[in-house]
């Protein structure tokens, strides 16, 4: 699944610079994740770095609107980083 930043976001700016796919950007109110660029860090790290650096628990979660297998995330990584 791509990840989703919930309304619990405090706009601390920790996640955006950590995203290796440049999938995170500041939206109107809070940071947002571009589902077309989010690979949950597959191809880069063992766990999503945005979740690792977020100071608020359960703010960045799996996006139930965008389920993806690990294989699909890997394929997205390959397209983003040829």
Tab-separated table of C-alpha atoms in Angstrom:
chain	number	residue	atom	x	y	z
A	1	UNK	CA	0.000	0.000	0.000
A	2	UNK	CA	1.034	3.552	-0.469
A	3	UNK	CA	1.152	5.480	2.765
A	4	UNK	CA	-1.168	8.213	4.002
A	5	UNK	CA	-0.478	11.116	6.335
A	6	UNK	CA	-3.430	11.620	8.664
A	7	UNK	CA	-4.847	14.782	10.209
A	8	UNK	CA	-2.657	14.111	13.257
A	9	UNK	CA	0.235	15.642	11.259
A	10	UNK	CA	1.805	18.637	13.024
A	11	UNK	CA	3.788	19.820	9.971
A	12	UNK	CA	7.090	19.246	11.729
A	13	UNK	CA	8.960	18.899	8.396
A	14	UNK	CA	10.650	15.641	9.428
A	15	UNK	CA	9.199	13.331	6.759
A	16	UNK	CA	9.540	15.316	3.532
A	17	UNK	CA	13.352	15.459	3.305
A	18	UNK	CA	13.626	11.771	4.281
A	19	UNK	CA	11.523	10.441	1.384
A	20	UNK	CA	13.852	8.878	-1.216
A	21	UNK	CA	11.115	9.038	-3.864
A	22	UNK	CA	10.166	12.687	-3.330
A	23	UNK	CA	6.610	11.523	-2.704
A	24	UNK	CA	5.920	13.865	0.224
A	25	UNK	CA	4.985	17.517	-0.159
A	26	UNK	CA	3.196	20.156	1.865
A	27	UNK	CA	-0.493	20.234	1.030
A	28	UNK	CA	-3.048	22.890	1.936
A	29	UNK	CA	-3.144	21.951	5.608
A	30	UNK	CA	-0.716	19.087	6.206
A	31	UNK	CA	1.904	17.077	4.381
A	32	UNK	CA	0.600	14.722	1.705
A	33	UNK	CA	1.962	11.610	0.007
A	34	UNK	CA	1.785	11.140	-3.761
A	35	UNK	CA	0.553	7.553	-4.149
A	36	UNK	CA	2.155	7.331	-7.592
A	37	UNK	CA	5.610	7.924	-6.064
A	38	UNK	CA	5.297	6.155	-2.687
A	39	UNK	CA	6.957	2.733	-2.583
A	40	UNK	CA	6.950	2.494	1.231
A	41	UNK	CA	10.729	2.773	0.755
A	42	UNK	CA	10.865	-0.620	-1.000
A	43	UNK	CA	14.122	-0.586	-2.924
A	44	UNK	CA	15.693	1.874	-0.494
A	45	UNK	CA	15.145	0.831	3.127
A	46	UNK	CA	13.659	-2.004	5.179
A	47	UNK	CA	10.959	0.234	6.668
A	48	UNK	CA	9.352	3.488	5.492
A	49	UNK	CA	11.596	6.313	6.650
A	50	UNK	CA	8.724	8.770	6.972
A	51	UNK	CA	7.135	6.551	9.613
A	52	UNK	CA	10.481	6.146	11.354
A	53	UNK	CA	11.111	9.876	11.719
A	54	UNK	CA	7.553	10.998	12.473
A	55	UNK	CA	7.345	12.115	16.114
A	56	UNK	CA	3.592	11.430	16.389
A	57	UNK	CA	2.552	7.766	16.603
A	58	UNK	CA	0.183	6.448	13.925
A	59	UNK	CA	0.245	9.640	11.882
A	60	UNK	CA	1.570	7.950	8.736
A	61	UNK	CA	-0.419	4.825	8.000
A	62	UNK	CA	-1.120	2.405	5.148
A	63	UNK	CA	-3.564	4.020	2.752
A	64	UNK	CA	-6.634	1.760	2.567
A	65	UNK	CA	-7.629	3.445	-0.714
A	66	UNK	CA	-4.414	2.274	-2.417
A	67	UNK	CA	-3.588	-1.353	-1.603
A	68	UNK	CA	-0.399	-2.612	-3.270
A	69	UNK	CA	1.646	-5.763	-2.923
A	70	UNK	CA	5.359	-5.660	-2.173
A	71	UNK	CA	5.921	-6.748	-5.792
A	72	UNK	CA	3.869	-3.799	-7.080
A	73	UNK	CA	5.837	-1.432	-4.854
A	74	UNK	CA	9.077	-2.896	-6.235
A	75	UNK	CA	7.856	-2.394	-9.812
A	76	UNK	CA	7.029	1.231	-8.999
A	77	UNK	CA	10.537	1.663	-7.545
A	78	UNK	CA	12.096	0.282	-10.767
A	79	UNK	CA	10.115	2.755	-12.878
A	80	UNK	CA	11.012	5.692	-10.612
A	81	UNK	CA	14.706	4.772	-10.425
A	82	UNK	CA	15.759	3.219	-13.764
